[in-house]
Amino acid sequence: MIRVLAIALLVVLNGNLLLSQSDKPKLVVGVVVDQMRFDHLYKYQDRFSNGGFKRLIREGFNYKNTHYNYIPTVTAAGHASIYSGTTPAIHGIIGNTWYQRSSKQTITNIGDTNELIVGTADVNSYGASPRNLLSTTITDQLRLDSRFRAKVISVSLKDRGAILPGGYTANAAYWHDWKASPGYFVSSSYYMEELPDWVNKFNKLEKSDSYLTDSWSTLYPIDSYKMSAPDDNNYERAIAGKTSATFPYDYKSMRERYKEIGAEFQLIWVTPTGNSLLTDFAIEAIKSEDLGADDITDFINISYSVTDVIGHTFGPQSVEFEDVILRLDRDIENLLKSLDATVGTGNYLLFLTSDHGSVPVAPYLADNKLPTGIANINQYQVALLSHLNSKYGVNQWIENFEGESVYLNHDVIKQKKLSLSAVQREVADFLITLEEVTGALTASDLQSQSYSYGMNQMLQNGYHAKRSGDVLLIFKPGYVQSLNPRTTMQNYKGTTHGSGYAYDTHVPMLWFGKSVPKGKSLRKVSVIDIAPSIAQMLNIPYPSGTTGEPLIELFE
């Protein structure tokens, strides 16, 4: 009798296990659209297809009040935060670059001289890895929990857009190389010694070349782009091979100019074909790696970079940006159709978000009588050094001053037997007097105080004691920074990002697919809530540094 009960219990337990497995998606798809603000989902929606963004909104769950909760809002920090479930204060990716005191130089977020790029056509001397990331990612946790049977593939045009989401344990991270190959997808020796056959076969198709044999004209008649500024205006930067930032863009003639400057296949980054190329590669990765083909959940990260390059070059008010979003909508539709066919409708879970937003172009704001200005960092540094020389004597008080972060020379301060916190306070008190600055916090403040709201809290969330500067700044809303002392409002082109204001923090967050309820929420949430939500869905541990919370609406 006991044996019968034991067998019955085992059957029940196995049944529950099977039920649990069937509740999990076969594949998780993370989509990050670089420099996409929340409003872009609605600004152009009348001309979206039914199967792209509209399908995600119609059939999935829409968090309409999603924000970043730290400064600076930049690409590397955004991707790291999405996948680690925490902020730069913990995961350590405090920017795309930062000043490293030990080497006294600026380093990149994924740069690694101990590795080489794999798959380039020419020999290269640069490398990349996730070693600067201090937390695990949700993809790492999936690999660990599955005893490394789950596959994780990460793809982007940008190296950081591929490496940081993939984390430490990804099977592969691939990105687009224009420096040492004709637009091949490459990886790092950190992940592999050579590219798999399917990637080599894809590269041999020379798709970067074929995508640049035509020209770029607007998807619809150009005079119908009413949500954008006129095509010919003073706010946009003309790219190589063009005398003006206007349609059409003839790839053939432009390629010749890009080739002259050693960047022929970088051209694809500033055209909508770059998104299509990445979609092709992602679809091939899903098929060739058999992602979602068994009961062990796999994960693919897809980071679209063209929107960021277009935004920096032309600005979010441009016809170019609108057209890229409209064409990306069709790429998303193609991706969903492929997932339906290969993994199966209802068998995959997808989220879509962005790594940051963008500020409207400064002269565009000025021309429309809206608050804006340019913070000239070079002039700040000159003025600050003069002040410190007057206060403490002539010396090299500043090691590095870029953007919102000031690094002081600790050796000089120590030699002069000055209090570091006192000098930091002197710098903050001086910089707060400048017209464009509205806030300044010292490293001592950030280490000793606990800020619970507002910009100060966002600075603290973005501050890492061993990597950040001695003084962090907050600029006025609508203001942009420039390291070029000759930059004026008249010659400033394109846009930027990095602040804690809503235009930089408010991004889309859409959930779609397996077990996702239909609906929307106006509750304020953060992108750092994505990773713990996925962990709950998969019943796996949170990433090691997680500070986000599961999105409860997805489980009701």
PDB file of C-alpha atoms in Angstrom, residues 176 182-185 201-216 250-252 255 264-265 267-268 271-274 276-278 280:
ATOM      1  CA  HIS A 176      28.787  44.021 -37.015  1.00  0.00           C
ATOM      2  CA  PRO A 182      33.471  44.039 -45.244  1.00  0.00           C
ATOM      3  CA  GLY A 183      30.612  44.200 -42.786  1.00  0.00           C
ATOM      4  CA  TYR A 184      30.929  40.728 -41.285  1.00  0.00           C
ATOM      5  CA  PHE A 185      29.384  39.631 -38.015  1.00  0.00           C
ATOM      6  CA  LYS A 201      28.158  31.102 -44.389  1.00  0.00           C
ATOM      7  CA  PHE A 202      26.066  34.145 -43.505  1.00  0.00           C
ATOM      8  CA  ASN A 203      29.085  36.420 -43.854  1.00  0.00           C
ATOM      9  CA  LYS A 204      29.930  34.916 -47.240  1.00  0.00           C
ATOM     10  CA  LEU A 205      26.538  36.061 -48.484  1.00  0.00           C
ATOM     11  CA  GLU A 206      28.022  39.603 -48.320  1.00  0.00           C
ATOM     12  CA  LYS A 207      24.704  41.032 -47.186  1.00  0.00           C
ATOM     13  CA  SER A 208      26.286  44.272 -46.000  1.00  0.00           C
ATOM     14  CA  ASP A 209      27.386  44.806 -49.561  1.00  0.00           C
ATOM     15  CA  SER A 210      24.066  43.850 -51.155  1.00  0.00           C
ATOM     16  CA  TYR A 211      22.082  46.046 -48.762  1.00  0.00           C
ATOM     17  CA  LEU A 212      24.167  49.018 -49.900  1.00  0.00           C
ATOM     18  CA  THR A 213      23.665  48.607 -53.651  1.00  0.00           C
ATOM     19  CA  ASP A 214      20.402  50.555 -53.812  1.00  0.00           C
ATOM     20  CA  SER A 215      19.401  53.901 -52.322  1.00  0.00           C
ATOM     21  CA  TRP A 216      17.319  55.151 -49.427  1.00  0.00           C
ATOM     22  CA  ASP A 250      22.345  57.241 -53.000  1.00  0.00           C
ATOM     23  CA  TYR A 251      24.390  54.436 -51.458  1.00  0.00           C
ATOM     24  CA  LYS A 252      26.656  53.971 -54.468  1.00  0.00           C
ATOM     25  CA  ARG A 255      30.034  54.369 -50.354  1.00  0.00           C
ATOM     26  CA  GLU A 264      32.807  51.864 -46.224  1.00  0.00           C
ATOM     27  CA  PHE A 265      30.570  49.463 -44.327  1.00  0.00           C
ATOM     28  CA  LEU A 267      27.461  53.443 -43.845  1.00  0.00           C
ATOM     29  CA  ILE A 268      24.976  50.669 -43.084  1.00  0.00           C
ATOM     30  CA  THR A 271      20.600  53.588 -42.974  1.00  0.00           C
ATOM     31  CA  PRO A 272      17.480  51.508 -42.206  1.00  0.00           C
ATOM     32  CA  THR A 273      19.120  48.549 -43.953  1.00  0.00           C
ATOM     33  CA  GLY A 274      21.263  48.076 -40.850  1.00  0.00           C
ATOM     34  CA  SER A 276      17.110  44.690 -41.683  1.00  0.00           C
ATOM     35  CA  LEU A 277      20.570  43.131 -41.788  1.00  0.00           C
ATOM     36  CA  LEU A 278      20.481  42.518 -38.036  1.00  0.00           C
ATOM     37  CA  ASP A 280      18.223  38.623 -40.997  1.00  0.00           C
TER      38      ASP A 280
END
